CSV table of C-alpha atoms and ligand atoms in Angstrom, one decimal:
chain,number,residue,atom,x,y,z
A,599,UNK,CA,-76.3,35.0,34.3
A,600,UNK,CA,-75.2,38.3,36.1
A,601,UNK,CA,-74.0,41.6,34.7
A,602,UNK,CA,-72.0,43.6,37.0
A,603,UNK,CA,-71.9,46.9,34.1
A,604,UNK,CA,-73.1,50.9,34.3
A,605,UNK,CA,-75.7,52.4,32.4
A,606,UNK,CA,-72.7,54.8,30.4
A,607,UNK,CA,-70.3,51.9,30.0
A,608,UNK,CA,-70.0,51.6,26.0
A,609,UNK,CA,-68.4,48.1,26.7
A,610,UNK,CA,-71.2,47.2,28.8
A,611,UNK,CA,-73.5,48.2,26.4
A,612,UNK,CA,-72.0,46.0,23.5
A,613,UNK,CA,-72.2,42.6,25.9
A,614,UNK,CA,-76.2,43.5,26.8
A,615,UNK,CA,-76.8,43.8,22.9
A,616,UNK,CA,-75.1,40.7,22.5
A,617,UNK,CA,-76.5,38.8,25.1
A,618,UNK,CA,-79.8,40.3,23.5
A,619,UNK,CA,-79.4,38.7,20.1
A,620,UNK,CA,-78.0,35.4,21.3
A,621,UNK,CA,-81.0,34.8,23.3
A,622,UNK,CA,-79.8,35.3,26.8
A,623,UNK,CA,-81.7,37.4,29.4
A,624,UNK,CA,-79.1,38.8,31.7
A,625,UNK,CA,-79.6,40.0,35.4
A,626,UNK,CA,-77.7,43.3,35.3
A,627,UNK,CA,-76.3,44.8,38.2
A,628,UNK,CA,-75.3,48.3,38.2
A,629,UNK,CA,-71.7,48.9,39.7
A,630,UNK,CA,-70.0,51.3,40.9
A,631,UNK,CA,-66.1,51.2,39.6
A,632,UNK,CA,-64.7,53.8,41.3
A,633,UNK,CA,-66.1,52.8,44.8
A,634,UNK,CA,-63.6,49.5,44.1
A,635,UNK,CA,-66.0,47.8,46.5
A,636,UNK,CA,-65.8,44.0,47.1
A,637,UNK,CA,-69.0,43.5,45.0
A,638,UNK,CA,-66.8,44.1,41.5
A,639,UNK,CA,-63.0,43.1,42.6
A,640,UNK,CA,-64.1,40.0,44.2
A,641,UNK,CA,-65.4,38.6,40.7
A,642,UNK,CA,-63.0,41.1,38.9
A,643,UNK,CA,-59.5,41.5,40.5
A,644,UNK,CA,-59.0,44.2,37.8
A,645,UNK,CA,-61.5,46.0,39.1
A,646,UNK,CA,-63.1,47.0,35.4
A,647,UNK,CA,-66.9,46.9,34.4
A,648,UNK,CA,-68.3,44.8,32.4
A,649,UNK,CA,-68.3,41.8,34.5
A,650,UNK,CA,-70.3,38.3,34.1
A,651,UNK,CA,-71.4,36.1,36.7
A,652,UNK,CA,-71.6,32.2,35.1
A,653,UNK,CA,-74.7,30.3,36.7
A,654,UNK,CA,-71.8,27.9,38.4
A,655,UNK,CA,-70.6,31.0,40.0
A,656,UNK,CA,-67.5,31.9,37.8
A,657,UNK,CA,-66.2,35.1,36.3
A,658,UNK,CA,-65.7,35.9,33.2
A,659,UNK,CA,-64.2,39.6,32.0
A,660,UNK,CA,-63.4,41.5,29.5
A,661,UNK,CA,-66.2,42.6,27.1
A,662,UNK,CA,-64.5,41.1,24.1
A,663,UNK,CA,-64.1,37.6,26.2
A,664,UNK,CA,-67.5,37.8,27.1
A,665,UNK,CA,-68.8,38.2,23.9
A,666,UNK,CA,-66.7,35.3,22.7
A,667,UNK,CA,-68.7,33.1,25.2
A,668,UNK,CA,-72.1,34.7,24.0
A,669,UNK,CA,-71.2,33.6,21.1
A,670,UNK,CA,-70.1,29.9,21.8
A,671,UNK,CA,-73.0,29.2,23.9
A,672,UNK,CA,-75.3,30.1,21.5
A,673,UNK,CA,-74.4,28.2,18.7
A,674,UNK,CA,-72.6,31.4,17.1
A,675,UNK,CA,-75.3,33.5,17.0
A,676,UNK,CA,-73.2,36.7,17.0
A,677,UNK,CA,-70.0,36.3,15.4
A,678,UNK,CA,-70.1,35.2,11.5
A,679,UNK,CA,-67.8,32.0,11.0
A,680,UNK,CA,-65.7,31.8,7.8
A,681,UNK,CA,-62.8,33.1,7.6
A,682,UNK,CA,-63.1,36.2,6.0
A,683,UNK,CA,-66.3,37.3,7.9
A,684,UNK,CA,-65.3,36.7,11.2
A,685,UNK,CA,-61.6,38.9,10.3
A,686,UNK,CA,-63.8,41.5,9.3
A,687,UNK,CA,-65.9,41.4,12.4
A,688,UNK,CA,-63.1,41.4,15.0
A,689,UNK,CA,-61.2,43.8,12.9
A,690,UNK,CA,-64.3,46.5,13.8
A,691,UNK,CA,-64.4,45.2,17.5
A,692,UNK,CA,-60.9,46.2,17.8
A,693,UNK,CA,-61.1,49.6,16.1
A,694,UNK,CA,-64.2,50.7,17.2
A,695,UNK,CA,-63.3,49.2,21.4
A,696,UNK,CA,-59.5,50.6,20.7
A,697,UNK,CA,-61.2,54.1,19.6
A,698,UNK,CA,-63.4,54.5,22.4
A,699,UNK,CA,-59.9,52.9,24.8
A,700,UNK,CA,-58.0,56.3,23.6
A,701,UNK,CA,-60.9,59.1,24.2
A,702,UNK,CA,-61.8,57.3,27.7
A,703,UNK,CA,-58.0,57.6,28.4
A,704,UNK,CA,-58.7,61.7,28.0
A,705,UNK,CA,-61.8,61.6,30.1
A,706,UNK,CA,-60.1,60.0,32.8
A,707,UNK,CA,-57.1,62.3,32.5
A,708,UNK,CA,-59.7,65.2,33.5
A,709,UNK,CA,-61.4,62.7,36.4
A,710,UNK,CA,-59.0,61.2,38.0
A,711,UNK,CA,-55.5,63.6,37.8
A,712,UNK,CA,-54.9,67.4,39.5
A,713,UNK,CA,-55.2,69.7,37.0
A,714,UNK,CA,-51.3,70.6,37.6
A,715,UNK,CA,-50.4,66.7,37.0
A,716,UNK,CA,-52.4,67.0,33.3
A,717,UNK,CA,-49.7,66.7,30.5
A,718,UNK,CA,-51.8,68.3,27.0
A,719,UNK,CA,-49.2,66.5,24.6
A,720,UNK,CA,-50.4,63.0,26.1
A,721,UNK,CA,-53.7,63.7,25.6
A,722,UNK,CA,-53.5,65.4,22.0
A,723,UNK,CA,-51.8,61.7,21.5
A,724,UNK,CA,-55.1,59.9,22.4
A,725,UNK,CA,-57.5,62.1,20.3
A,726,UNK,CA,-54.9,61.4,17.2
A,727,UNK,CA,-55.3,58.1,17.6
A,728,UNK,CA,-59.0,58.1,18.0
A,729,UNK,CA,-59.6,60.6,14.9
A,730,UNK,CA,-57.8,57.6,13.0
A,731,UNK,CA,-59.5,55.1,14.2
A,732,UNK,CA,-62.8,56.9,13.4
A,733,UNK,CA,-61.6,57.4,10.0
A,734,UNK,CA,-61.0,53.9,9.4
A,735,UNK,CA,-64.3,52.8,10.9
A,736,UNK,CA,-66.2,54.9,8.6
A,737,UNK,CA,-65.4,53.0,5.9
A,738,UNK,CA,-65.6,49.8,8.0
A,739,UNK,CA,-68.9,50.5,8.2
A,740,UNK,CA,-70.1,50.9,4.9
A,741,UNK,CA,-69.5,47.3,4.7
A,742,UNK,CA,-70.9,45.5,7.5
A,743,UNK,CA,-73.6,43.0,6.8
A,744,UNK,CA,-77.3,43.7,6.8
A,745,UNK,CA,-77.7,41.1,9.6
A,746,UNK,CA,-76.5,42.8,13.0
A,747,UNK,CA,-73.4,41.1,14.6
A,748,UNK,CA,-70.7,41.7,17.0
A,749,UNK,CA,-69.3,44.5,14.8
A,750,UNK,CA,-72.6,46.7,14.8
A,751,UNK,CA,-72.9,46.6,18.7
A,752,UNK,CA,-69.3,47.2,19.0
A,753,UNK,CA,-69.8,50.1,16.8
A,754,UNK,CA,-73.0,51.5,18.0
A,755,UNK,CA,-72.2,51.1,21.8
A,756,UNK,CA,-68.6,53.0,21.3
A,757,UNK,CA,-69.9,55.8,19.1
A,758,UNK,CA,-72.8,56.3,21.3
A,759,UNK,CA,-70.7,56.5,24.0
A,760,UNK,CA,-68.7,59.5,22.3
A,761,UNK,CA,-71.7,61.4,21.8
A,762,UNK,CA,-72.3,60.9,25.0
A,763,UNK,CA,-69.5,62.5,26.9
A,764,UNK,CA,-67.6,64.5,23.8
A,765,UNK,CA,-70.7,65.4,22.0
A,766,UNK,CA,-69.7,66.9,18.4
A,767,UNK,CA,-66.0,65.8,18.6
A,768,UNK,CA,-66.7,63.6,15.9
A,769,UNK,CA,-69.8,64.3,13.6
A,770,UNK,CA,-68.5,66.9,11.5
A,771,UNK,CA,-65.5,65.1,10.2
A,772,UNK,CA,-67.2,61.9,10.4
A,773,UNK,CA,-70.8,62.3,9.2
A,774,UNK,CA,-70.9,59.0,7.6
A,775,UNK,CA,-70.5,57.5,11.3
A,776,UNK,CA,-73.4,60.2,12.8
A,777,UNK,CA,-75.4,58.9,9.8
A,778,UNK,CA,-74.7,55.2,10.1
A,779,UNK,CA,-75.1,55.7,14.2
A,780,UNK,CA,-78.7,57.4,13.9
A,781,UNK,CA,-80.2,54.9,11.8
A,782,UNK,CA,-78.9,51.8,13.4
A,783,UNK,CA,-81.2,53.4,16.4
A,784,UNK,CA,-84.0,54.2,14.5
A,785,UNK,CA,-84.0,50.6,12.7
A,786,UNK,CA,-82.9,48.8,15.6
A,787,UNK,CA,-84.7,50.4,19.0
A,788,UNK,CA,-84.5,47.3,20.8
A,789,UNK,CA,-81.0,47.6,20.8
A,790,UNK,CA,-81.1,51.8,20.4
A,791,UNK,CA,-82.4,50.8,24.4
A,792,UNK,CA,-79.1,49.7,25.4
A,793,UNK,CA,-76.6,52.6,23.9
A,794,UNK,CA,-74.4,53.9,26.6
A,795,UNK,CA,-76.6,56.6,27.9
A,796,UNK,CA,-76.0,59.2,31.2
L,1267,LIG,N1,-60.9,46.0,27.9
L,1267,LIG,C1,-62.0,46.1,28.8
L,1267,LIG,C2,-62.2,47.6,29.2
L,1267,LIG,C3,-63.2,47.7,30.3
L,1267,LIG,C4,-63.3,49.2,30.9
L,1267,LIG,O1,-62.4,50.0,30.7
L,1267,LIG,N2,-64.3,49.4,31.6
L,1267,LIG,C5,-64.5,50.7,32.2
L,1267,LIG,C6,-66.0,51.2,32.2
L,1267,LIG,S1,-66.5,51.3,30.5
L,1267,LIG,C7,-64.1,50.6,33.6
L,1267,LIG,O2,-64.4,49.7,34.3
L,1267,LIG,N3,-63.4,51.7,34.1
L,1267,LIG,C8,-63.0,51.8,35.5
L,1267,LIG,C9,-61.6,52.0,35.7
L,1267,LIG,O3,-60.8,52.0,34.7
L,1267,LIG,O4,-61.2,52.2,36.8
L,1267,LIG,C10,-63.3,45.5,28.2
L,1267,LIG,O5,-63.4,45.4,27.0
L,1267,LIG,O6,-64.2,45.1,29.0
Protein backbone atom coordinates (compact mmCIF):
# COMPACT_ATOMS: atom_id res chain seq x y z
CA UNK A 1 0.00 0.00 0.00
CA UNK A 2 0.89 3.71 -0.73
CA UNK A 3 1.10 6.72 1.52
CA UNK A 4 0.74 9.98 -0.14
CA UNK A 5 1.58 12.05 3.49
CA UNK A 6 4.52 14.85 4.58
CA UNK A 7 7.10 14.37 7.01
CA UNK A 8 5.27 17.37 9.45
CA UNK A 9 1.76 16.07 8.89
CA UNK A 10 0.63 15.07 12.58
CA UNK A 11 -2.21 13.01 10.80
CA UNK A 12 0.23 11.40 8.69
CA UNK A 13 2.17 10.55 11.38
CA UNK A 14 -0.62 8.70 13.36
CA UNK A 15 -1.59 6.39 10.14
CA UNK A 16 2.44 5.36 9.70
CA UNK A 17 2.38 4.38 13.55
CA UNK A 18 -0.59 2.59 12.90
CA UNK A 19 0.22 0.88 9.96
CA UNK A 20 3.52 0.11 12.03
CA UNK A 21 1.80 -1.83 14.77
CA UNK A 22 -0.67 -3.62 12.59
CA UNK A 23 1.95 -5.13 10.68
CA UNK A 24 1.83 -3.35 7.45
CA UNK A 25 4.91 -1.85 5.63
CA UNK A 26 3.69 1.20 3.74
CA UNK A 27 5.37 2.77 0.57
CA UNK A 28 5.28 6.48 1.57
CA UNK A 29 5.28 9.10 -0.78
CA UNK A 30 6.02 12.51 0.23
CA UNK A 31 3.44 15.18 -1.16
CA UNK A 32 3.29 18.30 -1.73
CA UNK A 33 -0.39 19.81 -0.69
CA UNK A 34 -0.15 23.10 -1.55
CA UNK A 35 1.25 22.42 -5.19
CA UNK A 36 -2.50 20.74 -5.59
CA UNK A 37 -0.80 18.65 -8.23
CA UNK A 38 -2.60 15.73 -9.97
CA UNK A 39 -0.42 13.19 -8.02
CA UNK A 40 -2.74 14.01 -4.59
CA UNK A 41 -6.31 15.32 -6.06
CA UNK A 42 -6.47 12.55 -8.53
CA UNK A 43 -6.61 9.86 -5.53
CA UNK A 44 -7.88 12.74 -3.11
CA UNK A 45 -10.43 15.16 -4.73
CA UNK A 46 -10.13 17.04 -1.38
CA UNK A 47 -6.88 17.63 -1.96
CA UNK A 48 -5.69 16.78 1.94
CA UNK A 49 -2.65 14.59 3.09
CA UNK A 50 -2.80 11.64 4.38
CA UNK A 51 -3.79 9.66 1.44
CA UNK A 52 -3.73 5.70 0.90
CA UNK A 53 -3.29 3.86 -2.16
CA UNK A 54 -5.13 0.15 -1.82
CA UNK A 55 -3.08 -2.58 -3.77
CA UNK A 56 -6.36 -2.80 -6.25
CA UNK A 57 -5.71 0.84 -6.88
CA UNK A 58 -8.44 2.55 -4.66
CA UNK A 59 -8.37 5.53 -2.31
CA UNK A 60 -8.94 5.67 0.88
CA UNK A 61 -8.80 9.20 3.03
CA UNK A 62 -9.14 10.61 5.93
CA UNK A 63 -6.60 9.62 8.64
CA UNK A 64 -9.29 8.41 11.03
CA UNK A 65 -10.85 6.25 7.93
CA UNK A 66 -7.64 4.98 7.29
CA UNK A 67 -6.98 3.87 10.51
CA UNK A 68 -10.26 2.23 10.70
CA UNK A 69 -9.12 -0.04 7.78
CA UNK A 70 -5.68 -0.61 9.51
CA UNK A 71 -7.46 -1.86 11.92
CA UNK A 72 -10.04 -4.22 10.14
CA UNK A 73 -7.43 -5.76 8.00
CA UNK A 74 -5.41 -6.66 10.72
CA UNK A 75 -7.68 -8.50 12.78
CA UNK A 76 -8.02 -5.26 15.16
CA UNK A 77 -4.70 -4.87 16.01
CA UNK A 78 -5.05 -1.23 16.92
CA UNK A 79 -8.33 -0.30 18.19
CA UNK A 80 -9.54 -2.23 21.53
CA UNK A 81 -13.02 -3.85 20.93
CA UNK A 82 -15.50 -3.81 23.80
CA UNK A 83 -17.49 -1.39 24.30
CA UNK A 84 -16.14 0.80 26.74
CA UNK A 85 -12.48 0.52 25.41
CA UNK A 86 -13.01 1.28 22.03
CA UNK A 87 -15.38 4.80 23.40
CA UNK A 88 -12.50 5.58 25.23
CA UNK A 89 -10.17 5.22 22.34
CA UNK A 90 -12.07 7.24 19.77
CA UNK A 91 -13.04 9.71 22.32
CA UNK A 92 -8.91 10.58 22.47
CA UNK A 93 -8.75 10.44 18.50
CA UNK A 94 -11.29 13.04 18.39
CA UNK A 95 -9.91 15.34 21.06
CA UNK A 96 -6.47 15.02 20.42
CA UNK A 97 -7.17 15.23 15.94
CA UNK A 98 -9.90 18.08 16.90
CA UNK A 99 -7.04 19.89 19.09
CA UNK A 100 -4.42 19.79 16.57
CA UNK A 101 -7.82 20.78 13.65
CA UNK A 102 -8.05 24.29 15.74
CA UNK A 103 -4.20 25.31 16.12
CA UNK A 104 -3.56 24.17 12.26
CA UNK A 105 -6.61 26.51 11.53
CA UNK A 106 -4.13 29.52 13.17
CA UNK A 107 -1.14 28.36 11.30
CA UNK A 108 -2.87 28.53 8.12
CA UNK A 109 -4.43 31.88 8.99
CA UNK A 110 -0.74 33.21 9.04
CA UNK A 111 0.21 30.98 5.61
CA UNK A 112 -2.28 31.32 3.48
CA UNK A 113 -4.29 34.98 4.26
CA UNK A 114 -2.75 38.91 3.76
CA UNK A 115 -1.85 40.08 6.87
CA UNK A 116 -4.77 42.85 6.39
CA UNK A 117 -7.47 39.89 5.75
CA UNK A 118 -6.26 38.35 9.42
CA UNK A 119 -9.24 38.68 11.88
CA UNK A 120 -7.36 38.20 15.78
CA UNK A 121 -10.88 37.39 17.39
CA UNK A 122 -11.16 34.21 14.98
CA UNK A 123 -8.08 33.06 15.81
CA UNK A 124 -8.12 33.72 19.81
CA UNK A 125 -11.42 31.38 19.04
CA UNK A 126 -9.14 28.46 17.81
CA UNK A 127 -6.49 28.62 20.57
CA UNK A 128 -9.64 28.54 23.21
CA UNK A 129 -10.68 25.67 21.85
CA UNK A 130 -7.38 23.94 21.71
CA UNK A 131 -6.36 24.96 25.41
CA UNK A 132 -9.68 22.92 26.25
CA UNK A 133 -9.09 20.26 24.40
CA UNK A 134 -5.52 20.03 25.86
CA UNK A 135 -6.92 20.15 29.16
CA UNK A 136 -9.24 17.43 28.68
CA UNK A 137 -6.52 15.23 27.07
CA UNK A 138 -4.43 15.49 29.94
CA UNK A 139 -6.43 13.67 31.95
CA UNK A 140 -7.34 11.35 29.03
CA UNK A 141 -4.16 10.37 29.19
CA UNK A 142 -3.50 9.29 32.51
CA UNK A 143 -5.69 6.56 31.57
CA UNK A 144 -4.78 5.02 28.41
CA UNK A 145 -3.79 1.46 28.53
CA UNK A 146 -0.19 0.19 28.83
CA UNK A 147 -0.54 -1.47 25.49
CA UNK A 148 -0.16 1.39 22.62
CA UNK A 149 -3.33 1.79 20.45
CA UNK A 150 -4.94 4.18 18.29
CA UNK A 151 -5.28 6.73 21.16
CA UNK A 152 -1.41 6.97 21.97
CA UNK A 153 -0.49 7.68 18.16
CA UNK A 154 -3.23 10.01 17.94
CA UNK A 155 -1.96 11.62 20.93
CA UNK A 156 1.69 11.57 20.29
CA UNK A 157 1.54 12.52 16.59
CA UNK A 158 -0.83 15.75 17.40
CA UNK A 159 1.16 16.94 20.42
CA UNK A 160 4.37 16.38 18.62
CA UNK A 161 3.08 18.31 15.96
CA UNK A 162 2.44 21.39 18.38
CA UNK A 163 5.78 21.36 19.56
CA UNK A 164 6.71 21.43 16.47
CA UNK A 165 5.38 24.54 14.92
CA UNK A 166 4.06 26.47 18.48
CA UNK A 167 6.81 25.29 20.59
CA UNK A 168 5.96 26.20 24.38
CA UNK A 169 2.29 27.10 23.70
CA UNK A 170 1.38 24.26 25.61
CA UNK A 171 3.99 22.80 28.19
CA UNK A 172 3.69 25.13 30.90
CA UNK A 173 -0.06 24.73 31.48
CA UNK A 174 0.05 21.29 30.41
CA UNK A 175 3.07 19.55 31.86
CA UNK A 176 1.37 16.36 32.35
CA UNK A 177 1.06 16.14 28.42
CA UNK A 178 5.05 17.36 27.90
CA UNK A 179 5.71 14.57 30.41
CA UNK A 180 3.45 11.92 29.01
CA UNK A 181 4.73 13.07 25.29
CA UNK A 182 8.57 12.69 26.26
CA UNK A 183 8.37 9.40 27.60
CA UNK A 184 6.11 7.80 25.04
CA UNK A 185 9.45 8.71 22.83
CA UNK A 186 11.83 7.58 24.95
CA UNK A 187 9.89 4.12 25.60
CA UNK A 188 8.60 3.83 22.30
CA UNK A 189 11.51 5.09 19.58
CA UNK A 190 10.29 3.04 16.97
CA UNK A 191 7.45 5.02 16.87
CA UNK A 192 9.34 8.34 18.45
CA UNK A 193 10.72 7.87 14.44
CA UNK A 194 7.57 8.80 12.96
CA UNK A 195 6.46 12.03 15.19
CA UNK A 196 5.67 14.91 12.88
CA UNK A 197 9.01 16.43 12.60
CA UNK A 198 10.32 19.59 10.21
N1 LIG B 1 -9.45 15.26 8.76
C1 LIG B 1 -8.30 15.03 7.93
C2 LIG B 1 -7.39 16.24 7.99
C3 LIG B 1 -6.25 16.13 6.99
C4 LIG B 1 -5.45 17.43 6.91
O1 LIG B 1 -5.90 18.50 7.31
N2 LIG B 1 -4.23 17.32 6.36
C5 LIG B 1 -3.40 18.47 6.19
C6 LIG B 1 -1.93 18.10 6.40
S1 LIG B 1 -1.66 17.54 8.04
C7 LIG B 1 -3.55 18.94 4.74
O2 LIG B 1 -3.60 18.14 3.84
N3 LIG B 1 -3.59 20.26 4.56
C8 LIG B 1 -3.61 20.86 3.27
C9 LIG B 1 -4.74 21.79 3.09
O3 LIG B 1 -5.60 21.93 3.98
O4 LIG B 1 -4.77 22.42 2.03
C10 LIG B 1 -7.58 13.75 8.36
O5 LIG B 1 -7.80 13.31 9.50
O6 LIG B 1 -6.85 13.17 7.54
Amino acid sequence: MKLLYSRPSPYSSKVRMSAHLCGFELDCVPTDTAAEGADLVDVNPVGKIPALILDDGSALYDSRVICEYLDRASGNLLIPQTLEAWTRTKRVEALADGMTEAVMATLYEVRYRPEEKRHQPWVDKQWRRAHRALDALEHEVAALPAALNLAHFAVASDLGWVQLRFPGSFETRNPGLAAWLERFASEHPDYAEMIPQA
